[in-house]
mmCIF file of C-alpha atoms in Angstrom:
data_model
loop_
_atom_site.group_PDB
_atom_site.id
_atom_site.type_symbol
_atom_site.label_atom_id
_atom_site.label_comp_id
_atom_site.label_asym_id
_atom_site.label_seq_id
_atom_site.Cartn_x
_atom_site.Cartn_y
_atom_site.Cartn_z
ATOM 1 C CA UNK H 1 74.277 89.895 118.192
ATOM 2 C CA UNK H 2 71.390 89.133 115.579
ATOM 3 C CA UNK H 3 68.243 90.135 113.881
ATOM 4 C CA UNK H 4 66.590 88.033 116.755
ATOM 5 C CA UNK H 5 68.489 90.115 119.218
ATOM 6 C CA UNK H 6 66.425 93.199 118.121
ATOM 7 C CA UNK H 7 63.379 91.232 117.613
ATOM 8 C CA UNK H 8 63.799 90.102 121.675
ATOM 9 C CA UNK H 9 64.016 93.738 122.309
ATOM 10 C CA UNK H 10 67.823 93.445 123.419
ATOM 11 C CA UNK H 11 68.607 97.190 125.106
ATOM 12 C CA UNK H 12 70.750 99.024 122.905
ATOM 13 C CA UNK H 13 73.721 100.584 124.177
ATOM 14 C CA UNK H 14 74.741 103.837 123.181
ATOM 15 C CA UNK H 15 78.357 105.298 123.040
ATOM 16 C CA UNK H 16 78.880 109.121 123.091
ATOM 17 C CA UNK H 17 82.075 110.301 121.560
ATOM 18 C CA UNK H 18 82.102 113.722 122.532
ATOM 19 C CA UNK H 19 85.271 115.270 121.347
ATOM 20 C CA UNK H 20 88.319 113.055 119.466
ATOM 21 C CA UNK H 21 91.698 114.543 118.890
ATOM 22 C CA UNK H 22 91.300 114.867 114.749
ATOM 23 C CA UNK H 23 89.636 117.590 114.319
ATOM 24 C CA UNK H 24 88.530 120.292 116.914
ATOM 25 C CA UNK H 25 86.491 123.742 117.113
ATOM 26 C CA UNK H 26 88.486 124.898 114.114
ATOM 27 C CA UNK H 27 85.889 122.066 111.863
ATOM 28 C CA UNK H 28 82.629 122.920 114.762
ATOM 29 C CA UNK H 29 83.077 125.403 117.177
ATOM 30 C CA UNK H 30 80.360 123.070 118.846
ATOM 31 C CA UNK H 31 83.001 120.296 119.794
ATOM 32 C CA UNK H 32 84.031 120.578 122.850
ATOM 33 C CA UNK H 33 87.547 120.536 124.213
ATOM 34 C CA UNK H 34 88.290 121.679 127.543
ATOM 35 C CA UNK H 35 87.399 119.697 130.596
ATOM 36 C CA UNK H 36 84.501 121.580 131.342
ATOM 37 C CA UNK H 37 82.842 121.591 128.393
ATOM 38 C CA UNK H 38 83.324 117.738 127.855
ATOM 39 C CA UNK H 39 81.659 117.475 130.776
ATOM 40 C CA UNK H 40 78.692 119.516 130.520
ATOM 41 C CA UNK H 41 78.852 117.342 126.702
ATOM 42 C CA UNK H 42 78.463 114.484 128.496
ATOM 43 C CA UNK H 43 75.714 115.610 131.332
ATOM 44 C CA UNK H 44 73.887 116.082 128.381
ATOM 45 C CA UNK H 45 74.586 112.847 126.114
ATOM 46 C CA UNK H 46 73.796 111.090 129.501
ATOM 47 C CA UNK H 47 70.229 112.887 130.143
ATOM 48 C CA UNK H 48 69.998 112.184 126.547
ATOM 49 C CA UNK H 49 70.293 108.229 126.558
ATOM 50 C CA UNK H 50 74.057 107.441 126.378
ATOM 51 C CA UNK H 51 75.446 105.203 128.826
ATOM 52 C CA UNK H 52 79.085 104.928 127.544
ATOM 53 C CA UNK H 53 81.470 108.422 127.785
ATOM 54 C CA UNK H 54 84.373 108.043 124.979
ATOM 55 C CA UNK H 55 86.730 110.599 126.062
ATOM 56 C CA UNK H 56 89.735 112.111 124.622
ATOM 57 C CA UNK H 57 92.215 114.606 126.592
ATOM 58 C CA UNK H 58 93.311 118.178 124.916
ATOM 59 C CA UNK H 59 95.769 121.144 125.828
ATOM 60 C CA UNK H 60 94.068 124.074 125.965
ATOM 61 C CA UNK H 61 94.548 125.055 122.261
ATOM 62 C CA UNK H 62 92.930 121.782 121.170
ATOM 63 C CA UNK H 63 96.122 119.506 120.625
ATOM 64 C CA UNK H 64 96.176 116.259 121.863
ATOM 65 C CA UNK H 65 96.948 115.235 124.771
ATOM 66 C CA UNK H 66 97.978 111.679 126.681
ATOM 67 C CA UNK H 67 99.145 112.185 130.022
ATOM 68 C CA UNK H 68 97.545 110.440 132.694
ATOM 69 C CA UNK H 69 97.067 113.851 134.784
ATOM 70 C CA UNK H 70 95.358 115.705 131.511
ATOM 71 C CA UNK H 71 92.866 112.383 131.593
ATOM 72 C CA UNK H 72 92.893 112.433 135.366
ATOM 73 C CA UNK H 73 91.209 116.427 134.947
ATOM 74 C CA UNK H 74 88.895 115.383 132.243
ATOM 75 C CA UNK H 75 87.356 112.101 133.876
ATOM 76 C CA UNK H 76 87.065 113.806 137.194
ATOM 77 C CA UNK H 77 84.913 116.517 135.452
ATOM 78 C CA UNK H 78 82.956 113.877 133.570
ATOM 79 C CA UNK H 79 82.226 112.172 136.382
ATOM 80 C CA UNK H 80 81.367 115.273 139.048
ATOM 81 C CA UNK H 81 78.766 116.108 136.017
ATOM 82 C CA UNK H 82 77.384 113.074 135.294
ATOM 83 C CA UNK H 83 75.014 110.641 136.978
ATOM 84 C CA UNK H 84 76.175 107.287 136.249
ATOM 85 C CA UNK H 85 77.587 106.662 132.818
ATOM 86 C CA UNK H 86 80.459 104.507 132.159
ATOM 87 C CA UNK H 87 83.622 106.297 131.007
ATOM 88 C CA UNK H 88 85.830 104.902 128.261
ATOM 89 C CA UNK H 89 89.449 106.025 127.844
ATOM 90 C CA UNK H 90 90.763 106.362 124.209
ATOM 91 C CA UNK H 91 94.109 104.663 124.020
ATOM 92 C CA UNK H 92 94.532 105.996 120.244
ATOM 93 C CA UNK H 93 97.380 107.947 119.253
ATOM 94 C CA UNK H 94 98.791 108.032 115.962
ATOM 95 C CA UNK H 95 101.939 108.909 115.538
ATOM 96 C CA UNK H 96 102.384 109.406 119.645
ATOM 97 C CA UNK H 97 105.379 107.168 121.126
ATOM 98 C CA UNK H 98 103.936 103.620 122.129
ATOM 99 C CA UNK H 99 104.978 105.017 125.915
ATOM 100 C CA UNK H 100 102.158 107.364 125.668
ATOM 101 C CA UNK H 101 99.547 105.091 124.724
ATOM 102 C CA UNK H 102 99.098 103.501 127.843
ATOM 103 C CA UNK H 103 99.276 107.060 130.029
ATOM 104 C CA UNK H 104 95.086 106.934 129.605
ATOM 105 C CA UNK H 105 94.920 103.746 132.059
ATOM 106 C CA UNK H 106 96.657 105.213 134.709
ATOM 107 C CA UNK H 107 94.306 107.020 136.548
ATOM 108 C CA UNK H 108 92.168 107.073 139.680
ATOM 109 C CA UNK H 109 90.184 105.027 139.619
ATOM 110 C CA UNK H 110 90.635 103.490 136.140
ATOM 111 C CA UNK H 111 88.318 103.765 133.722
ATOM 112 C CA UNK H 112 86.156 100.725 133.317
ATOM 113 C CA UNK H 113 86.104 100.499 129.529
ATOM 114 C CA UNK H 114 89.432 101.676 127.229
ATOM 115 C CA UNK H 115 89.866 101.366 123.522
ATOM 116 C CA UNK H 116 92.479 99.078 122.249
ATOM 117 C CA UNK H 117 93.060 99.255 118.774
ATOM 118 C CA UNK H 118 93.829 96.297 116.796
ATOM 119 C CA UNK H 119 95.426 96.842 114.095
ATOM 120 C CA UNK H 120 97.110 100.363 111.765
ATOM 121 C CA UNK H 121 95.502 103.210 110.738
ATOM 122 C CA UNK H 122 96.748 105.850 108.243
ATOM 123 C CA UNK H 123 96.090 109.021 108.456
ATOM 124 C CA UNK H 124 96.623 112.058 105.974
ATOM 125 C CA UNK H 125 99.320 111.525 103.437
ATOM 126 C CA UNK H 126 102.293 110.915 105.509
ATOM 127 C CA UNK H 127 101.232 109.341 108.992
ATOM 128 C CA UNK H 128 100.655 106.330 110.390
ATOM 129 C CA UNK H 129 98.852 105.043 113.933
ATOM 130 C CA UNK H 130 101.005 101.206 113.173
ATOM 131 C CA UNK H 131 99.468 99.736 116.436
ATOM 132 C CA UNK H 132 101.971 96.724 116.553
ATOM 133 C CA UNK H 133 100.842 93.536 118.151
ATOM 134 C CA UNK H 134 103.308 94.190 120.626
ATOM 135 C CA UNK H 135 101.740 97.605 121.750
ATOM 136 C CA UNK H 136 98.247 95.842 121.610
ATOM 137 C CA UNK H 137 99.479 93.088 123.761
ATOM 138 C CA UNK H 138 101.048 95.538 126.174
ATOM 139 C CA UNK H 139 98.238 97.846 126.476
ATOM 140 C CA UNK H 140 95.713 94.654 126.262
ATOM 141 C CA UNK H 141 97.716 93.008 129.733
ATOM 142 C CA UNK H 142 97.862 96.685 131.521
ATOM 143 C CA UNK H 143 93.613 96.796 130.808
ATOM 144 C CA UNK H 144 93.254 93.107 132.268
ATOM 145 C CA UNK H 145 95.896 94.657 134.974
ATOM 146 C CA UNK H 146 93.674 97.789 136.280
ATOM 147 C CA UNK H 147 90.558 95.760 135.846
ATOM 148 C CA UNK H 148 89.349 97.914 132.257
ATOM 149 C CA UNK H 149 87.541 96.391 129.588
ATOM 150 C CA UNK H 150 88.664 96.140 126.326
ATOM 151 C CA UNK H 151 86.627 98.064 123.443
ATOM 152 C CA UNK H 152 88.231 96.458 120.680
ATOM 153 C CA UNK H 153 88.591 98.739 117.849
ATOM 154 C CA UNK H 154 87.830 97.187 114.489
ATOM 155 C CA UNK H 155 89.397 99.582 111.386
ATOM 156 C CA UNK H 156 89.156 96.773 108.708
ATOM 157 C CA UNK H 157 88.206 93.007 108.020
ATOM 158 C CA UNK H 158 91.937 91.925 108.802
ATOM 159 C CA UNK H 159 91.711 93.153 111.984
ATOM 160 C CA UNK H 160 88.789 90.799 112.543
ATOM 161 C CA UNK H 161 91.529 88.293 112.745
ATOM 162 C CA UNK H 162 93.528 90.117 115.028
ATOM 163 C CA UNK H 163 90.518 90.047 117.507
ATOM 164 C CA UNK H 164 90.589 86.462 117.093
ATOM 165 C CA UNK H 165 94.264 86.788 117.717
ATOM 166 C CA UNK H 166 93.820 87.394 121.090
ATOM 167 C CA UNK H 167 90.307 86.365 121.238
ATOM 168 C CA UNK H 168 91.136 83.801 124.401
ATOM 169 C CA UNK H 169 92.468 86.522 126.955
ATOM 170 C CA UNK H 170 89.508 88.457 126.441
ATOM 171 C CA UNK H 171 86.835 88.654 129.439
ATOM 172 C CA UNK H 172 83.365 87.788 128.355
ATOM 173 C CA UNK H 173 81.823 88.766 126.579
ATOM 174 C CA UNK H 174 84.118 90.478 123.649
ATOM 175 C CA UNK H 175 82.989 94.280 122.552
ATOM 176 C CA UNK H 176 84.082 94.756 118.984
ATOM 177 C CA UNK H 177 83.570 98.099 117.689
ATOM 178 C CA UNK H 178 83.508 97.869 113.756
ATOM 179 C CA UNK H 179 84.125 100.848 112.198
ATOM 180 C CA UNK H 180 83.118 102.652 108.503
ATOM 181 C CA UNK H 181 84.483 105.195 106.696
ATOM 182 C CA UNK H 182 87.285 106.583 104.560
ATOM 183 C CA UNK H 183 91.046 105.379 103.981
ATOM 184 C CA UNK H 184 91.803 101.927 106.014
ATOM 185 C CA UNK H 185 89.119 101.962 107.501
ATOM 186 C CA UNK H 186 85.884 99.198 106.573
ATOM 187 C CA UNK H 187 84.218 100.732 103.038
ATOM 188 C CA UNK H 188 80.986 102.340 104.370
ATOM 189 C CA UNK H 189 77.958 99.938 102.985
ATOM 190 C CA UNK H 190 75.164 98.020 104.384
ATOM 191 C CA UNK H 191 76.830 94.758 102.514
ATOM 192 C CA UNK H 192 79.957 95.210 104.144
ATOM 193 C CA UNK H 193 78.288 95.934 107.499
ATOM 194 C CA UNK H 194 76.506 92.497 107.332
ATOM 195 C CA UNK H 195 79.940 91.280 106.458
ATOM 196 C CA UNK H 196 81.981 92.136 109.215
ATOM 197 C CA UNK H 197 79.019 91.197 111.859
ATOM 198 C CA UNK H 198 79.471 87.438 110.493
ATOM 199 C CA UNK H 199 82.769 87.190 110.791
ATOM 200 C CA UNK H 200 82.740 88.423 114.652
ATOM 201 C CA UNK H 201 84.390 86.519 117.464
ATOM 202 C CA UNK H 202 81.835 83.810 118.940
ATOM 203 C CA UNK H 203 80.074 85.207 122.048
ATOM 204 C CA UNK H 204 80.590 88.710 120.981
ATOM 205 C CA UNK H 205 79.186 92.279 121.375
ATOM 206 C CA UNK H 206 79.239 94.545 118.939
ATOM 207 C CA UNK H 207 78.759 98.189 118.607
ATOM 208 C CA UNK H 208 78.672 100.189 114.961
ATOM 209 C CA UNK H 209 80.756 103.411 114.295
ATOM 210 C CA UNK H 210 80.371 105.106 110.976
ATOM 211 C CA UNK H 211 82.312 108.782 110.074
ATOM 212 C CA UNK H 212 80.508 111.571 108.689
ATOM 213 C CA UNK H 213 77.323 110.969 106.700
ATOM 214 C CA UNK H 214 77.660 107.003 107.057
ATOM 215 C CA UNK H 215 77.026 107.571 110.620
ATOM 216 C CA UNK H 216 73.201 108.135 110.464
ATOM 217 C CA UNK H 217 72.335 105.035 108.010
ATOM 218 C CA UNK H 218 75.037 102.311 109.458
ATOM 219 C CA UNK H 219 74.405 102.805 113.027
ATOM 220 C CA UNK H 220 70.445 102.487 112.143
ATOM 221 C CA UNK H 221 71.368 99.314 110.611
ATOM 222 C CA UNK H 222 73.058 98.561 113.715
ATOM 223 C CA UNK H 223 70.184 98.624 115.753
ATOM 224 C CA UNK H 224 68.173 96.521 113.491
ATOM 225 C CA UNK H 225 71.308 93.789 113.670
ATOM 226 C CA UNK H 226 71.145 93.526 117.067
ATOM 227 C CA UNK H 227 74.133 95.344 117.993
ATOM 228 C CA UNK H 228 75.158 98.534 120.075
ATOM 229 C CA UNK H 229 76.094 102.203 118.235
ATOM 230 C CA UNK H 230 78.390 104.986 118.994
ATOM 231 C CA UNK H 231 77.828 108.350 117.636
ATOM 232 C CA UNK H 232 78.944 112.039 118.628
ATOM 233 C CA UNK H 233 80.990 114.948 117.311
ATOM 234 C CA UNK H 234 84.305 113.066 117.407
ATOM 235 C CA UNK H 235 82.901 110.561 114.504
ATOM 236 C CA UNK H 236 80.538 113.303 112.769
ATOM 237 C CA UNK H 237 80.482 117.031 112.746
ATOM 238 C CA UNK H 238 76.725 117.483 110.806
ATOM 239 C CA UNK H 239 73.640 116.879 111.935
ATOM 240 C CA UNK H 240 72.303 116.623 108.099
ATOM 241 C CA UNK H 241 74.119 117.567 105.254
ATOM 242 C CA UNK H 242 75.577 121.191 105.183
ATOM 243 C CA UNK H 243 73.856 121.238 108.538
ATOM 244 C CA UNK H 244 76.599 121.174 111.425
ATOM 245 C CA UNK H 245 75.603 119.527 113.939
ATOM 246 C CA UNK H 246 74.982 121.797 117.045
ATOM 247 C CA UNK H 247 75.703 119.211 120.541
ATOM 248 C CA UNK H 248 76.937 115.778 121.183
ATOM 249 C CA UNK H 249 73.399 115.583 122.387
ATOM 250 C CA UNK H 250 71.531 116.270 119.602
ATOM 251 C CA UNK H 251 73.280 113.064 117.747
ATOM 252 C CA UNK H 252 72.508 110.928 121.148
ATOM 253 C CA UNK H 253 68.842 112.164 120.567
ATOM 254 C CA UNK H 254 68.144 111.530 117.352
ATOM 255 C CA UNK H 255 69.503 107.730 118.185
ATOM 256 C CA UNK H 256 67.148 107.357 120.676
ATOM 257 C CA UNK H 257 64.626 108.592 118.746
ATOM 258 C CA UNK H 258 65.006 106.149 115.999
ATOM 259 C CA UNK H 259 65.615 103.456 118.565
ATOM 260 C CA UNK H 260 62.128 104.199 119.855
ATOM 261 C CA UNK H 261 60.766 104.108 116.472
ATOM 262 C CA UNK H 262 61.948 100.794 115.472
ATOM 263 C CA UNK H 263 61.104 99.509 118.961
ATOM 264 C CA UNK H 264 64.630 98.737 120.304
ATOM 265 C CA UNK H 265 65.067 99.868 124.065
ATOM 266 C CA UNK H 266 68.016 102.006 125.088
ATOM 267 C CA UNK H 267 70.087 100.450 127.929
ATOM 268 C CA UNK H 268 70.468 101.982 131.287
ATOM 269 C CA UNK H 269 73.726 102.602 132.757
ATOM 270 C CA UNK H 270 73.068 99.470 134.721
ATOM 271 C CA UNK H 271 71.962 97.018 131.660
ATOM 272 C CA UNK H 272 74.952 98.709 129.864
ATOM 273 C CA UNK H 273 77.000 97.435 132.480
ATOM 274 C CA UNK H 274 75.083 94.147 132.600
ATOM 275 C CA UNK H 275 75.747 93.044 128.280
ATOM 276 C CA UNK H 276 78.964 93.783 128.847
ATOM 277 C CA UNK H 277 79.906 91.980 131.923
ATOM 278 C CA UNK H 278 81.513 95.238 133.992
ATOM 279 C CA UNK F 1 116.879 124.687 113.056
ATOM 280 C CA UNK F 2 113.526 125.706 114.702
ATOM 281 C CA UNK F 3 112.165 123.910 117.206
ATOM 282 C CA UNK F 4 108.963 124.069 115.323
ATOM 283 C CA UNK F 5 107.837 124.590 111.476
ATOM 284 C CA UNK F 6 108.205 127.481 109.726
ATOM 285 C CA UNK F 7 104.606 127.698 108.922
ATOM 286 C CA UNK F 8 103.342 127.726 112.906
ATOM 287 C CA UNK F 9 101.218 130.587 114.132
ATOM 288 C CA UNK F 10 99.779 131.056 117.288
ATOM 289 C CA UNK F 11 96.514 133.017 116.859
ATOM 290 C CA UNK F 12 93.116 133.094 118.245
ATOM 291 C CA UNK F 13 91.838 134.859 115.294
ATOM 292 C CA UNK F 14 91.872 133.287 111.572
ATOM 293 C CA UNK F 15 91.425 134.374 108.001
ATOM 294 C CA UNK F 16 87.855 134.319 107.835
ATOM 295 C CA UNK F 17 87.242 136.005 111.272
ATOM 296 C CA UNK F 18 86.930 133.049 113.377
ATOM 297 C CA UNK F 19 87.559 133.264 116.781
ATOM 298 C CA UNK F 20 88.735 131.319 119.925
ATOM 299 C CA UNK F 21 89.055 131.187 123.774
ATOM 300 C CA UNK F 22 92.651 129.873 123.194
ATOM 301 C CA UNK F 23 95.245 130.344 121.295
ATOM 302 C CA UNK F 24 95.205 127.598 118.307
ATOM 303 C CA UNK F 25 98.165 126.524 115.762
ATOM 304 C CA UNK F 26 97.430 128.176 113.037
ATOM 305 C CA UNK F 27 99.205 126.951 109.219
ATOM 306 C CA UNK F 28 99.942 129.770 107.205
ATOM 307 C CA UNK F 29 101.223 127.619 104.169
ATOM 308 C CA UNK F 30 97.353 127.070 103.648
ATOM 309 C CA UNK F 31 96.216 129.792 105.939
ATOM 310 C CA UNK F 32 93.539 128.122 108.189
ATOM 311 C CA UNK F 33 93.576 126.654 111.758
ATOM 312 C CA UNK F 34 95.189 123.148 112.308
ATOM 313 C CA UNK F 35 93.589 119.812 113.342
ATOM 314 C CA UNK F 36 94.929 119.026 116.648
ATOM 315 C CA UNK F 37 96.295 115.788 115.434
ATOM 316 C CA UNK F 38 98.277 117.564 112.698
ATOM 317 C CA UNK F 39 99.856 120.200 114.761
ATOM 318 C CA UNK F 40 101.833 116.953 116.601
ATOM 319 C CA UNK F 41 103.401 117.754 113.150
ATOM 320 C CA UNK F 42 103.534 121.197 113.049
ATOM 321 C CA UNK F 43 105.290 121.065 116.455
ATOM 322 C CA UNK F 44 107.731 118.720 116.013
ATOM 323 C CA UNK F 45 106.703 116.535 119.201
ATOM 324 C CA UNK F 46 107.248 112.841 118.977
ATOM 325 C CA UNK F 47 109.812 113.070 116.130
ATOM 326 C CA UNK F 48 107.527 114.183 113.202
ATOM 327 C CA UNK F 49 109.085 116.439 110.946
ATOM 328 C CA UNK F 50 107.422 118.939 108.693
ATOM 329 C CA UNK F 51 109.996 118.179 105.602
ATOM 330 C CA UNK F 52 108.926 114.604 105.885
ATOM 331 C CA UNK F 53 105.315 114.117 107.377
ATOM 332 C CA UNK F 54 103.448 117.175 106.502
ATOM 333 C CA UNK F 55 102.144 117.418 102.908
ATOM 334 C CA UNK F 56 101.022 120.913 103.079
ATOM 335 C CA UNK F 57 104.945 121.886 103.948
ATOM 336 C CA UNK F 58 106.301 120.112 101.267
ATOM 337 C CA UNK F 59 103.622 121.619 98.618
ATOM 338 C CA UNK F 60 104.471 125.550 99.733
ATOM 339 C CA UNK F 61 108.131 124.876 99.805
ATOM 340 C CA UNK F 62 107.640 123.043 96.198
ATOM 341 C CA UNK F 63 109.334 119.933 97.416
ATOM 342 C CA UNK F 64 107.575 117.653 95.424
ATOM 343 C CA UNK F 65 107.201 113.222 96.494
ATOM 344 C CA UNK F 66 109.583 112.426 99.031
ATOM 345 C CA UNK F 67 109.968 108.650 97.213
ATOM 346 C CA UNK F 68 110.120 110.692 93.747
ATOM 347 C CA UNK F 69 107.098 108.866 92.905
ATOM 348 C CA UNK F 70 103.709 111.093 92.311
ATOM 349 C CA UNK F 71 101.002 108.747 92.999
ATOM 350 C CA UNK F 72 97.745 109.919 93.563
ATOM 351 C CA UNK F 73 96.440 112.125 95.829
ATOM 352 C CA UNK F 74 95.427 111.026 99.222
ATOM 353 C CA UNK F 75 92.784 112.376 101.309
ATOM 354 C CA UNK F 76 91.705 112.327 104.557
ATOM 355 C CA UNK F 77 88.502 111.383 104.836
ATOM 356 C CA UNK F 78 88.170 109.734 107.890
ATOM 357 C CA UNK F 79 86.473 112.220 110.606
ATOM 358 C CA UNK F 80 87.491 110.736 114.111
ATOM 359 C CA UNK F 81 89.365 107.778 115.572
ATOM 360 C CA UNK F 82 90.044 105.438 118.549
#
């Protein structure tokens, strides 16, 4: 969780978020949706160096979905496809009824990692995801439950303090996902990175999620910090700018590329497992 | 009252020729395809109501700030989520 951290040549985990439930083909036809096209996504973030699977369940138009049986489909392709990667649930639903949210735990077998957001999140001009400290109890105690580990998601500095809320229920050590962009979510600069990474809960992990053209530059700065980085099409639809990006894959490789250059060592599936105690 | 907004298309062709697999939800207030999360919105599911959540409904049917207040704009610049 430092400078030293990278210096030690701490493996560096990397998080795939293939497809979201934002946006959809409609902003990249290259995102994929279905179950079988996540999968073959995630095949070939795996080959590529990922070791964590964020997944997301759609309808077959691209809407969101949250029932258990749409995320029992989709994690049963993921896995038939891939080798050995760790799948991660989204729990995220703005707007969906808090009776939803927890639909994404309940399947079999569980996944081993879910996110759990801490805090609200607006989106456009008229929604909210409010994330009440009651649903992030409830979902929190269903995780600890079935066994899942907590990713906890990190929209802002107050939520910092929401992680510490519950910082004593958490099974070591804590994976804080900080993330950088637009609207309530952290203000996208190096400073502010730096920031939020001293202010984490003692003892914890921490990965680095940036939208859109803050994803290449943060998450670099990640890997220098000592901490783990997520990328993908869910976060980031270009590969450069006006170029859309063409594959989950391509974002995984250019990760592990840098990685390489800066002489940080990508995690196995197994070391993933390892740093965060699954 | 329909069971969904006014604006809702199916199609699996758009505007500018794109094309899908699937049929997507399709706005024509601002004729283009919908973002998943929005069409929660354009469908009515979980008790989200054009009139009230959706500001492309309430700028083709000229229905100004719900509060009365115009502030400024928002946008939506956050690409994924949780």
């Amino acid at each position: 969780m430092s400078y030293d951290d990278y210096r030690d040549g701490k493996p560096l985990i990397v998080t795939a978020a293939l497809t979201g439930g934002v946006h959809g083909k409609e902003a990249n036809p290259s995102v994929p949706e279905t179950p079988a096209e996540v999968a073959e996504a995630a095949a070939a973030a795996e080959e590529a160096g990922a070791s964590i699977l964020h997944l997301h369940a759609r309808e077959d138009s691209g809407e969101r979905a949250f029932s258990a049986e749409r995320f029992q489909e989709l994690a049963d392709a993921v896995r038939d496809a891939t080798d050995d990667a760790i799948v991660q649930h989204s729990t995220g639903g703005t707007a969906a009824p808090d009776a939803l949210r927890a639909e994404p735990l309940r399947t079999d077998p569980a996944p081993e990692m879910a996110s759990l957001d801490m805090g609200p999140l607006n989106r456009y001009r008229h929604l909210t995801s409010e994330n009440t400290r009651a649903l992030v109890d409830a979902l929190h105690e269903e995780m600890r439950a079935r066994g899942i580990k907590p990713e906890l998601e990190v929209f802002n500095g107050g939520h910092l303090n929401e992680a510490l809320r519950i910082r004593e229920e958490l099974a070591e050590p804590p994976y804080v996902n900080l993330v950088f962009g637009g609207g309530t979510t952290t203000v996208p600069s190096p400073r502010n990175l730096l920031h939020m990474v001293e202010n984490l809960p003692e003892g914890a992990e921490f990965n680095v999620l940036a939208f859109g053209p803050h994803q290449l530059p943060l998450t670099t700065m990640g890997i220098l910090l000592g901490g783990h980085v997520r990328v993908g099409l869910e976060d980031n639809l270009y590969y450069d700018q006006g170029q859309p990006a063409e594959s989950n894959a391509q974002l995984v490789e250019r990760t592990v590329r840098i990685a390489g250059e800066l002489g940080r060592p990508v995690a196995s599936t197994a070391e993933a497992r390892e740093l965060l105690g699954l | 009252m329909p069971d969904t907004c006014e604006f809702l298309e199916r199609r699996r062709t758009g505007a500018d020729g794109e094309s899908f697999e699937h049929e997507r939800p399709y706005c024509t207030a601002v004729d283009a395809f919908v973002q998943p999360m929005r069409a929660d919105v354009c469908a009515k599911r979980y008790d989200l109501d054009p009139e009230s959540d959706c500001e492309f409904y309430r700028g083709a049917k000229g229905a100004g700030s719900i509060t009365g207040f115009d502030g400024a704009g928002t946008t939506d610049s956050e690409a994924g989520g949780s």
